[in-house]
mmCIF file of C-alpha atoms in Angstrom:
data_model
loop_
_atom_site.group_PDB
_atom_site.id
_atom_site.type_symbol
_atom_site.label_atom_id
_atom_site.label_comp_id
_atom_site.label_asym_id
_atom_site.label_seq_id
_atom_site.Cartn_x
_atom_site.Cartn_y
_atom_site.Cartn_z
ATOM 1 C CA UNK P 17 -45.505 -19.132 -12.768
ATOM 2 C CA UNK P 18 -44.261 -15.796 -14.365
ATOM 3 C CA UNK P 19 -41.406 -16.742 -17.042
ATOM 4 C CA UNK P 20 -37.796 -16.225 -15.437
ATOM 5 C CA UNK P 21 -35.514 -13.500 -17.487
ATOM 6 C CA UNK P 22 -33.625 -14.365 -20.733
ATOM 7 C CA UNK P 23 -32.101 -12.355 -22.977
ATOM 8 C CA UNK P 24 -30.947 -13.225 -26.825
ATOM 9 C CA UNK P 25 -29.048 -11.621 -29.833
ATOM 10 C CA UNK P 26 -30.589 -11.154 -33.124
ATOM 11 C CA UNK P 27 -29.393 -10.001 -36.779
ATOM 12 C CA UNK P 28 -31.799 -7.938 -38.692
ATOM 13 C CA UNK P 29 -31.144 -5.995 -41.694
ATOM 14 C CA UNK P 30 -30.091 -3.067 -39.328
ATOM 15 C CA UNK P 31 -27.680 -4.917 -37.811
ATOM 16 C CA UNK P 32 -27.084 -6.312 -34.019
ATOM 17 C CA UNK P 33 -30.165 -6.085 -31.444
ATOM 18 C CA UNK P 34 -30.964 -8.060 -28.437
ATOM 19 C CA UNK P 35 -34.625 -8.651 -27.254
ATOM 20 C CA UNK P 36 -34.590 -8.936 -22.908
ATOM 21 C CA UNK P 37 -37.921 -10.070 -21.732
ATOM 22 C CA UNK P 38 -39.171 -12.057 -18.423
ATOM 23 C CA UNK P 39 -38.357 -11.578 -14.862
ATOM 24 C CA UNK P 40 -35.061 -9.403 -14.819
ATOM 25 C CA UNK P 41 -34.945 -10.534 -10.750
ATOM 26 C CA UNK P 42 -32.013 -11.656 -8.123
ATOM 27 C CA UNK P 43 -33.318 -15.244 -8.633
ATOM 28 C CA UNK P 44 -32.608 -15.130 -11.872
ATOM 29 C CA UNK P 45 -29.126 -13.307 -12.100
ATOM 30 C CA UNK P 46 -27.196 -16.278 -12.583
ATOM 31 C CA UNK P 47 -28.757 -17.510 -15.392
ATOM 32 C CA UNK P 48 -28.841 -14.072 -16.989
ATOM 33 C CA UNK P 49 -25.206 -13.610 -16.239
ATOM 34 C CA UNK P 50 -24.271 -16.809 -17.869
ATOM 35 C CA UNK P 51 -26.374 -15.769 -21.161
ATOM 36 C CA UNK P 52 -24.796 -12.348 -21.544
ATOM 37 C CA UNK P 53 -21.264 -14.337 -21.229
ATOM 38 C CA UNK P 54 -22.678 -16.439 -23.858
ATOM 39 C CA UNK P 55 -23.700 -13.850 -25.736
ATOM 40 C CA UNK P 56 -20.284 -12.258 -25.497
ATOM 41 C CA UNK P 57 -18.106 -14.705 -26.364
ATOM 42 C CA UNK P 58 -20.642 -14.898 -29.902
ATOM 43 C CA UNK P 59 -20.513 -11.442 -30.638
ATOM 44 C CA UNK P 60 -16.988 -10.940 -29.799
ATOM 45 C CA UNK P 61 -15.456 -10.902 -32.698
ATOM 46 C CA UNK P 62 -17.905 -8.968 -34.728
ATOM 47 C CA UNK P 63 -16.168 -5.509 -35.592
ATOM 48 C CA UNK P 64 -18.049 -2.375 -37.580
ATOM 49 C CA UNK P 65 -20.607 -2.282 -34.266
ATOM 50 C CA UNK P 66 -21.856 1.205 -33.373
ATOM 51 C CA UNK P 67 -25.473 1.572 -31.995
ATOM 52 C CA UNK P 68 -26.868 -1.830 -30.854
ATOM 53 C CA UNK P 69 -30.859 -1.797 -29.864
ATOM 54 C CA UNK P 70 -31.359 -3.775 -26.640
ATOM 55 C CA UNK P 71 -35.028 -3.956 -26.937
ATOM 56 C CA UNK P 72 -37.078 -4.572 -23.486
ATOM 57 C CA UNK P 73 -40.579 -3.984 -24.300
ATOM 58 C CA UNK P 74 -41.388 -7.735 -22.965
ATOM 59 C CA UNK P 75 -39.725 -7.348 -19.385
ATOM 60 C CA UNK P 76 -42.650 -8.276 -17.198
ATOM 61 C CA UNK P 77 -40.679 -7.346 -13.870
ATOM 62 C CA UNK P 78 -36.902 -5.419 -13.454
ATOM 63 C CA UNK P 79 -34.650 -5.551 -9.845
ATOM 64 C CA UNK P 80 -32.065 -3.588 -8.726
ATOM 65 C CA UNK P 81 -29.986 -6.550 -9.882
ATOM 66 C CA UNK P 82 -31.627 -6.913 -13.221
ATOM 67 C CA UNK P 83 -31.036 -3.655 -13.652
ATOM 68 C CA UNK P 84 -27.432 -4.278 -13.007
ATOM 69 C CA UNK P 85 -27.017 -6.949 -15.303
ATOM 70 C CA UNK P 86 -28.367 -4.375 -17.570
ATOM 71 C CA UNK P 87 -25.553 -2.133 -17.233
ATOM 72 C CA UNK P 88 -23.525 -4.510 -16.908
ATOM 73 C CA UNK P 89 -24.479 -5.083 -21.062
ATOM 74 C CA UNK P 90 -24.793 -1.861 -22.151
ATOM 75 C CA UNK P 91 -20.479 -1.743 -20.703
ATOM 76 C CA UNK P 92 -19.495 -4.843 -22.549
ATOM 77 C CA UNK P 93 -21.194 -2.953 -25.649
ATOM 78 C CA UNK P 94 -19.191 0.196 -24.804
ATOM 79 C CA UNK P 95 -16.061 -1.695 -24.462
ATOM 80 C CA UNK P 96 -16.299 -2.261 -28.295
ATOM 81 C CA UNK P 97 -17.185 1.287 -28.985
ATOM 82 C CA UNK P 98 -20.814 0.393 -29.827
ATOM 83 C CA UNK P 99 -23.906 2.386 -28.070
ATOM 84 C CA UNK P 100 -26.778 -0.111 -26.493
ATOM 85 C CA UNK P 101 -29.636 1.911 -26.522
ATOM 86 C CA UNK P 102 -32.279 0.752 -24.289
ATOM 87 C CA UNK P 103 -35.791 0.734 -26.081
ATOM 88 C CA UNK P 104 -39.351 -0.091 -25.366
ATOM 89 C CA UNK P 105 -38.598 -0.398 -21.235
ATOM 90 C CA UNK P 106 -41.686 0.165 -19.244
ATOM 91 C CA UNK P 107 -42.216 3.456 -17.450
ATOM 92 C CA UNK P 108 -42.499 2.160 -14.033
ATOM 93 C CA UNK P 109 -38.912 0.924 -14.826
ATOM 94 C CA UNK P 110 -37.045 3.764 -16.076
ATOM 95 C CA UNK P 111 -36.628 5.675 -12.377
ATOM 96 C CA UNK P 112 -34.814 2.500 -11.376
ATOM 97 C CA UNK P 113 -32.553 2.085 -14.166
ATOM 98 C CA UNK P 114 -31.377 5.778 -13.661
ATOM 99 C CA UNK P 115 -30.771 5.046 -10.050
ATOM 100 C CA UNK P 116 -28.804 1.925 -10.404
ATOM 101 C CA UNK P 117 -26.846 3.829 -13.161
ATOM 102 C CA UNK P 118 -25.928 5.937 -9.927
ATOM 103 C CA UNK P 119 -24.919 3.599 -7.388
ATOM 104 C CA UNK P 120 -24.468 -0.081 -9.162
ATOM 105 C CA UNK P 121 -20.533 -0.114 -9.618
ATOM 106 C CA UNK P 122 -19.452 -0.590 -13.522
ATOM 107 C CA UNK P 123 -17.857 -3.778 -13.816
ATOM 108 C CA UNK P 124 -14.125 -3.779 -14.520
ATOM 109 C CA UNK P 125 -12.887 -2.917 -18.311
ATOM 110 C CA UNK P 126 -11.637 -5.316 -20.119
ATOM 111 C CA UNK P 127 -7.689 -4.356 -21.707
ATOM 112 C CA UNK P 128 -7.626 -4.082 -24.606
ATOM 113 C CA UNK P 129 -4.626 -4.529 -26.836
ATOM 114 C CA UNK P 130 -2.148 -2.290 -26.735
ATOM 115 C CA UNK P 131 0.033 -0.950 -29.299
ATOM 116 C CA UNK P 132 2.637 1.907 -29.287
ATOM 117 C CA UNK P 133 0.642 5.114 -28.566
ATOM 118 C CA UNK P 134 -1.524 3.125 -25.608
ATOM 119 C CA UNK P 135 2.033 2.511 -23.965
ATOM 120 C CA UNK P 136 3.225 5.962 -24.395
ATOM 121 C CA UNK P 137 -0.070 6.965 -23.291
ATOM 122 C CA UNK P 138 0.367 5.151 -20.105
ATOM 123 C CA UNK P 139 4.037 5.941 -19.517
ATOM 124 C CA UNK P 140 3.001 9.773 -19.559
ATOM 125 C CA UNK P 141 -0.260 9.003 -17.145
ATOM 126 C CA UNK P 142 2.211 7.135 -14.924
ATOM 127 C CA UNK P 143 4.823 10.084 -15.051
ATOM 128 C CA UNK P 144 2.306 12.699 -14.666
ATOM 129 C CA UNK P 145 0.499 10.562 -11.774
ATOM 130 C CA UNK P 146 3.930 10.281 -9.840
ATOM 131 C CA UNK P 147 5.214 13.770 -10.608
ATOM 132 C CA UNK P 148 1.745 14.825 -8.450
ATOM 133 C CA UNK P 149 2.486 12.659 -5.707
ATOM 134 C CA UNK P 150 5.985 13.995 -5.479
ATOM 135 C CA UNK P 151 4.822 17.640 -5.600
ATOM 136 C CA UNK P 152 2.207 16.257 -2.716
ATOM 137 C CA UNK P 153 4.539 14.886 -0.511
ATOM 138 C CA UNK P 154 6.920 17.972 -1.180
ATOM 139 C CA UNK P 155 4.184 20.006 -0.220
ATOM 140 C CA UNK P 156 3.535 18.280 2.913
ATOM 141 C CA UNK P 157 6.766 18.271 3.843
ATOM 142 C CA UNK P 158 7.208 22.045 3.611
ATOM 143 C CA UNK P 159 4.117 21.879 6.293
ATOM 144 C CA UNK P 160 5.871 19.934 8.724
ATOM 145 C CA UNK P 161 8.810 22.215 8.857
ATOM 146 C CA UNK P 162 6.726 25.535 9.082
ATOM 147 C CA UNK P 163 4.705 23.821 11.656
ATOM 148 C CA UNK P 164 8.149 22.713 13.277
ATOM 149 C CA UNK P 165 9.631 26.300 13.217
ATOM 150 C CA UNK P 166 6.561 27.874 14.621
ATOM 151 C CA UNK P 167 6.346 25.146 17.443
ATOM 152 C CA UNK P 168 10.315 25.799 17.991
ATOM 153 C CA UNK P 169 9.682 29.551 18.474
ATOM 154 C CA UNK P 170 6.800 28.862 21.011
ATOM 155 C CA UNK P 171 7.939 25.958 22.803
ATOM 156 C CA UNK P 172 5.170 26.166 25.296
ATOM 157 C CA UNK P 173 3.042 24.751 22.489
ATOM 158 C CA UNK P 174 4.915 21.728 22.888
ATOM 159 C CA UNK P 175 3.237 18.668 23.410
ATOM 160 C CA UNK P 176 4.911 16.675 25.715
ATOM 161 C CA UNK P 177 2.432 14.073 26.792
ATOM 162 C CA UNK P 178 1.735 12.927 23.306
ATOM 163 C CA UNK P 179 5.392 13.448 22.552
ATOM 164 C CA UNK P 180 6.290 11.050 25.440
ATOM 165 C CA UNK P 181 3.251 8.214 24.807
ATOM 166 C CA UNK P 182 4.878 7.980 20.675
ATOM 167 C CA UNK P 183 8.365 7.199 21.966
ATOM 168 C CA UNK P 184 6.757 4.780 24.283
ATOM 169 C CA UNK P 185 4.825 3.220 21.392
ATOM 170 C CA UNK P 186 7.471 3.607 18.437
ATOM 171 C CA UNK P 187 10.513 2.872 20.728
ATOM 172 C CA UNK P 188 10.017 0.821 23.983
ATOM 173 C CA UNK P 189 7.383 -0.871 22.642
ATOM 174 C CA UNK P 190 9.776 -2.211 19.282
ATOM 175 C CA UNK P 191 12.771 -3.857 21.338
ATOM 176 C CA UNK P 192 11.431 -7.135 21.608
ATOM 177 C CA UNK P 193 11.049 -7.286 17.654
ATOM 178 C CA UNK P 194 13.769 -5.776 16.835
ATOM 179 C CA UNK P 195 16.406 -7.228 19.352
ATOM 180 C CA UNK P 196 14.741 -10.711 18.167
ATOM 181 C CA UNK P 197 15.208 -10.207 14.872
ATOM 182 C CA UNK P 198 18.872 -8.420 14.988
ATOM 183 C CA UNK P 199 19.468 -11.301 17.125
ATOM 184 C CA UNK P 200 18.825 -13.877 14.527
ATOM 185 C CA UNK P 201 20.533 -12.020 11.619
ATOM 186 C CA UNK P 202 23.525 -11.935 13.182
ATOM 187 C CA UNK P 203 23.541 -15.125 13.785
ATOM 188 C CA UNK P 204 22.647 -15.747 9.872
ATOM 189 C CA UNK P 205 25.487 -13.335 8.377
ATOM 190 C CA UNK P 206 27.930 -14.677 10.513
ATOM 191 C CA UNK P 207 27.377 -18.423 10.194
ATOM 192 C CA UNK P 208 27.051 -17.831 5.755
ATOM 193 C CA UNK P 209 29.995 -15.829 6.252
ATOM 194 C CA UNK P 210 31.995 -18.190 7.588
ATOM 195 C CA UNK P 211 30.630 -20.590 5.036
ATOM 196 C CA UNK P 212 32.319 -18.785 2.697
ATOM 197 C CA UNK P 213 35.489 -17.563 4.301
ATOM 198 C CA UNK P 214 36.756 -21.018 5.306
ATOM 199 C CA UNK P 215 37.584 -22.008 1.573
ATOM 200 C CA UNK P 216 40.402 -19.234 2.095
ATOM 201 C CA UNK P 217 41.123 -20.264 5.737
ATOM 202 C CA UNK P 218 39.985 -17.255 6.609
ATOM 203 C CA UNK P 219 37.410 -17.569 8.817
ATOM 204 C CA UNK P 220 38.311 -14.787 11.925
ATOM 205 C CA UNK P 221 37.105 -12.212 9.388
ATOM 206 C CA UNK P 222 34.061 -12.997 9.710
ATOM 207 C CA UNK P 223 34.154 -10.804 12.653
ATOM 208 C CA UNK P 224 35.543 -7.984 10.044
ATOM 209 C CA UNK P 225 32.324 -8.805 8.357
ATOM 210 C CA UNK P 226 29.649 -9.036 10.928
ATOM 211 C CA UNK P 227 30.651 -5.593 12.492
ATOM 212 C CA UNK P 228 30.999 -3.259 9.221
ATOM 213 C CA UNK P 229 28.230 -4.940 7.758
ATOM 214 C CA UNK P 230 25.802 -4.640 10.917
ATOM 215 C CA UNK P 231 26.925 -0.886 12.210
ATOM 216 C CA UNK P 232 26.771 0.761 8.875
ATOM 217 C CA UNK P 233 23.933 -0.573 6.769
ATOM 218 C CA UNK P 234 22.145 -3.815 8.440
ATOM 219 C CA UNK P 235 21.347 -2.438 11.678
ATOM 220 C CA UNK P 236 19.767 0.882 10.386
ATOM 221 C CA UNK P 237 18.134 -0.743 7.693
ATOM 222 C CA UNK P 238 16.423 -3.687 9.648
ATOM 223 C CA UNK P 239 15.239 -1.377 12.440
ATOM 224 C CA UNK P 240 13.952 0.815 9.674
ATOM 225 C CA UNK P 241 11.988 -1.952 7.921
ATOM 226 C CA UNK P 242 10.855 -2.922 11.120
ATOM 227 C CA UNK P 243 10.039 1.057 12.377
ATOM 228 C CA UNK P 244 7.963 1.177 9.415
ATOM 229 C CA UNK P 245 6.285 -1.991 9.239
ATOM 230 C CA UNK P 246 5.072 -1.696 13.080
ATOM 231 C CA UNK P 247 5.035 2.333 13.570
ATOM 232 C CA UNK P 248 4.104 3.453 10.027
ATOM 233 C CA UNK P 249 1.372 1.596 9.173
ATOM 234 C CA UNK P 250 -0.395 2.420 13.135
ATOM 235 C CA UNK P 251 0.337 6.092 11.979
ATOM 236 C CA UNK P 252 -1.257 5.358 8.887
ATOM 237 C CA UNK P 253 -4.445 3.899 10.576
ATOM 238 C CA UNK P 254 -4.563 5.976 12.933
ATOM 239 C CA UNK P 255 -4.622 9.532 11.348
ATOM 240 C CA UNK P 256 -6.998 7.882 8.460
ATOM 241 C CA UNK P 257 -9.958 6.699 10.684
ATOM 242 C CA UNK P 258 -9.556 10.495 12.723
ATOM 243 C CA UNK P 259 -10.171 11.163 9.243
ATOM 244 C CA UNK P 260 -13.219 9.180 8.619
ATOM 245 C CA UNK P 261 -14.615 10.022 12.220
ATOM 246 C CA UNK P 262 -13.709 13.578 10.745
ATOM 247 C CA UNK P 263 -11.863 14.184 14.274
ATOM 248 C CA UNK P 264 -9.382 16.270 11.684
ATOM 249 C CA UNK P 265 -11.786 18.775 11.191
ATOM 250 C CA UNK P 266 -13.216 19.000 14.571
ATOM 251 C CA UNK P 267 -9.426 19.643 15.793
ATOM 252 C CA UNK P 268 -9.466 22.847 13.290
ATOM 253 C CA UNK P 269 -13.120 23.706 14.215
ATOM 254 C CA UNK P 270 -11.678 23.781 18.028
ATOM 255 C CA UNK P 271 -8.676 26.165 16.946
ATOM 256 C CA UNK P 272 -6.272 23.578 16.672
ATOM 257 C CA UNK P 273 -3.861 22.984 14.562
ATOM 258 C CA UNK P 274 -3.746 19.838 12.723
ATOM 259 C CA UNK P 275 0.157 19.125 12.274
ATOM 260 C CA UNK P 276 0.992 20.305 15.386
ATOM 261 C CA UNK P 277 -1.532 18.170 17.026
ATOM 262 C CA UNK P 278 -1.106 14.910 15.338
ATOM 263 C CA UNK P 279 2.215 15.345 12.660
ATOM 264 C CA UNK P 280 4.570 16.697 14.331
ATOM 265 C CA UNK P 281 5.057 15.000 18.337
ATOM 266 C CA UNK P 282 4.816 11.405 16.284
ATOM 267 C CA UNK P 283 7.557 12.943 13.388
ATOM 268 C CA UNK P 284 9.689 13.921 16.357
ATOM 269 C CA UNK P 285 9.215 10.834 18.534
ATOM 270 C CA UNK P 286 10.695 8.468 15.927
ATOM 271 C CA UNK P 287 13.544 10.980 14.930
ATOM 272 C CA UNK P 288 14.652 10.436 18.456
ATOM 273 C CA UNK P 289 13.543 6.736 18.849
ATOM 274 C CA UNK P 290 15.308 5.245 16.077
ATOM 275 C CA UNK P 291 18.489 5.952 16.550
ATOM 276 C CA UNK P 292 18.286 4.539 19.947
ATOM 277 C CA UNK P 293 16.537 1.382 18.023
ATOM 278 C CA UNK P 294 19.450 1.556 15.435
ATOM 279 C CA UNK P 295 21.947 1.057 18.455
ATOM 280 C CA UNK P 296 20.272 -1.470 20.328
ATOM 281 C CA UNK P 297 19.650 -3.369 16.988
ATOM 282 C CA UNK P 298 23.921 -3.440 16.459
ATOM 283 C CA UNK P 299 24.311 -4.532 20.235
ATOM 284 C CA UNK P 300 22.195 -7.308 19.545
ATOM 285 C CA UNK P 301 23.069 -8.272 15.918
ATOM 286 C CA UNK P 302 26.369 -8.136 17.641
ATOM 287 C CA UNK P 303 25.604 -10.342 20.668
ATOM 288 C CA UNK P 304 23.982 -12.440 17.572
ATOM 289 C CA UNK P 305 27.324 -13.011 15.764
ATOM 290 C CA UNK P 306 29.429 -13.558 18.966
ATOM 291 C CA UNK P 307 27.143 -16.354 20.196
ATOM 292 C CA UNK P 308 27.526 -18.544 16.864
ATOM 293 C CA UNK P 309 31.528 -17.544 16.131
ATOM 294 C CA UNK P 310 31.692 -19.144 20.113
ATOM 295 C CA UNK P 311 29.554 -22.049 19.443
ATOM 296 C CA UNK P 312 30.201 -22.691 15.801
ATOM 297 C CA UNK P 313 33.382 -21.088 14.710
ATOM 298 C CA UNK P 314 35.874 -21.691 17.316
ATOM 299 C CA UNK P 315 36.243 -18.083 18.002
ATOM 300 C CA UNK P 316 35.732 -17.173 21.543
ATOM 301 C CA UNK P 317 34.625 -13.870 23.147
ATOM 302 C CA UNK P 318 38.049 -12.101 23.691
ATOM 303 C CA UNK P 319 39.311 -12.949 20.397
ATOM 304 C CA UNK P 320 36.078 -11.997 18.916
ATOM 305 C CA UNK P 321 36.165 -8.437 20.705
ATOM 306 C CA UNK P 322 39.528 -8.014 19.882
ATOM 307 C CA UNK P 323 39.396 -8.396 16.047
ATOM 308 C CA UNK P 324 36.371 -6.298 16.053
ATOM 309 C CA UNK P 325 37.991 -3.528 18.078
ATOM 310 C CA UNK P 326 40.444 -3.617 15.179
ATOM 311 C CA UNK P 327 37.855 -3.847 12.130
ATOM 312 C CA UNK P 328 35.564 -1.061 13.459
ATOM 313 C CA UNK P 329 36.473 2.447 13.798
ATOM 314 C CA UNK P 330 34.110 5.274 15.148
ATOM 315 C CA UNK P 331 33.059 6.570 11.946
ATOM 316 C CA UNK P 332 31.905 3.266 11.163
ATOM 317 C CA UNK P 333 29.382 3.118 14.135
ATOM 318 C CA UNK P 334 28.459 6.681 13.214
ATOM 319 C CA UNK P 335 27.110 6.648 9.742
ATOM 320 C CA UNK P 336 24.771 4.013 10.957
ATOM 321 C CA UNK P 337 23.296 6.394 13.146
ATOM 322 C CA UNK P 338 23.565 9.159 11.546
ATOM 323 C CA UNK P 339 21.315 7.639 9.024
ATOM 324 C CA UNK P 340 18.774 6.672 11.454
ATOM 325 C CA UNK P 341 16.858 10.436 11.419
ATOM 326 C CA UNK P 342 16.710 10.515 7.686
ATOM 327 C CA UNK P 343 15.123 7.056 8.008
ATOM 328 C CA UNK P 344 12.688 8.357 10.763
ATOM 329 C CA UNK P 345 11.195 11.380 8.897
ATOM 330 C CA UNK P 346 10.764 9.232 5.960
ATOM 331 C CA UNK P 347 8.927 6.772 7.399
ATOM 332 C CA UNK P 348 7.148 9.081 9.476
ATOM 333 C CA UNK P 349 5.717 11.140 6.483
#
C-alpha cells in the first residue's frame, strides 16, 4: 500500500524548508491538515523568514485537494511575508497546481496586529468605501427621477398593471402584519405608560401619550420597519435573480427600459401604499391602546376619545404621514 501524504519542517544551514512526499490525496487531507497546523503553531514565532523551500520531489501522487492543502501552505507562509517556493514537483503535477491556483479559494487571512497606521489605514478604506456607495446610490437616484420625468411627460408609458399588482403586494398584502403588530404595541406603550404615570396619579395621560407618540413617530416608523422587512427585501430578490437569469439585459436587448420597467411602478407603488399603511397602523395602535386603558386602566371609550380629541391636533396626525413618502423611496431604493 502506497505511503499516505506527510509533510515536515526542517532547519538547514539555509534556513527553513519543508520536505512533502506520499500521497497528497482527499483521503489523506485530514491528516495533512492537522500536520500543517502543527507545523504552524512550531514555526510561528520564528521571525527573519523570507524564501522558504517546500521541497516535493518525493510526492508519489497530488489531488485537487492536495493541491489545495498546498496552497493552503504556501498562504500561511505569505502571511509572514516569507515566499514558499515549490521545488522538485513532478511534471505531470505542475498543470494541476496552476489550475487549483485558479479556482481553489485562498483560505481566510489571518489579522494581524494592528498598530496606528493599520487603523488609519482602515478608517480611510472604510471612508473611501462608503463615500462610493453614497456617490452610487446618489447616482441611482438621479436615474429614478429622469426616468420619472420622462415617464411623467409620456404618461402612456405608464405601467398600470404592474403599478396596480405592487400596491397589491406592498399594501393589501401588509395589513394583517402590520395591524397585528400596531395592535400589540399599543397595547404595550399604553399599559408601561400607565406603569409609570400612576406614581403621579396621573394615569388619563396616558391617552396624551399613546396618541402623540403613535401618530407622529411609532406608527410611521413600525410600518416602515415592517414595509422594508416584507417589501424590500422581495424587491431585493426579485430584481437580483432577473439579474442572474440576466432578464435585465434581455429587457434592454428588447428596447426596454430597465427603470421604467422594473424601478419605477414598485418606487411609486409604495410611495402611495405607505401612507395608507401609516394610517391604518395609528387606527390600530389606537384601537390597541383603547382596548387595555378599558380593560386595565379604568378608562372607558368616551373618556378615552375625549382626552385624545384634546391631546391631538391635525398637525400631529400629519407629520406622521407626511413622513411616510420619504420612508417609501428610501426603502424602495
Amino acid at each position: 500500500m502506497a505511503e499516505e501524504g506527510w509533510i515536515e519542517a526542517r532547519q538547514d544551514g539555509r534556513g527553513l524548508a519543508f520536505a512533502a512526499g506520499g500521497r497528497w490525496l482527499v483521503s489523506g487531507a485530514r491528516t495533512l491538515d492537522r500536520r500543517l497546523a502543527a507545523i504552524d503553531r512550531s514555526v510561528g514565532g520564528r521571525s527573519g523568514l523570507r524564501r522558504v523551500r517546500i521541497d516535493c520531489g518525493k510526492i508519489e501522487a497530488l489531488g485537487t485537494v492536495g493541491a489545495g492543502v498546498m496552497l493552503r501552505l504556501q498562504a500561511a507562509l505569505a502571511r509572514r511575508r516569507a515566499a514558499g517556493a515549490v521545488r522538485k514537483l513532478a511534471g505531470r503535477f505542475v498543470p494541476l497546481l496552476g489550475q487549483a491556483e485558479k479556482y481553489v479559494p485562498a483560505p481566510p487571512a489571518i489579522p494581524a496586529a494592528a498598530g496606528p497606521l493599520d487603523l488609519l489605514a482602515q478608517l480611510g478604506s472604510w471612508a473611501v468605501a462608503n463615500a462610493r456607495e453614497a456617490a452610487a446610490v446618489l447616482s441611482f437616484f438621479g436615474l429614478v427621477v429622469v426616468t420619472g420625468l420622462g415617464t411623467f411627460r409620456h404618461i402612456g408609458r405608464v405601467r398600470l398593471v404592474a403599478f396596480v399588482s405592487h400596491m397589491q403586494r406592498t399594501g393589501v398584502s401588509a395589513l394583517p402584519i402590520v395591524g397585528l403588530l400596531s395592535f400589540l404595541i399599543g397595547i404595550v406603550v399604553s399599559y408601561q405608560g400607565a406603569e409609570q404615570l400612576r406614581y403621579f396619579g396621573a394615569e388619563i395621560f396616558t391617552v396624551n401619550l399613546l396618541g402623540i407618540g403613535f401618530l407622529r413617530e411609532l406608527g410611521v416608523l413600525m410600518t416602515a420597519i415592517i414595509v422594508a422587512g416584507r417589501s424590500g427585501s422581495a424587491f431585493t430578490a426579485e430584481i437580483g435573480t432577473m439579474r442572474v437569469n440576466e432578464e435585465v439585459d434581455a429587457l434592454t436587448t428588447l428596447g426596454l427600459e430597465p427603470m421604467e420597467v422594473l424601478v419605477w411602478p414598485r418606487i411609486a407603488a409604495l410611495v402611495i401604499t405607505l401612507p395608507l399603511l401609516t394610517f391604518y397602523a395609528n387606527v390600530m395602535g389606537l384601537l390597541g391602546g383603547a382596548f387595555i386603558c378599558d380593560t386595565a386602566l379604568g378608562i372607558p371609550l368616551p373618556l378615552f376619545l375625549q382626552q385624545l380629541h384634546g391631546a391631538v391636533t391635525g398637525w400631529t396626525f400629519w407629520l406622521g404621514i407626511l413622513k411616510a413618502p420619504f420612508f417609501a423611496v428610501c426603502i424602495a431604493l
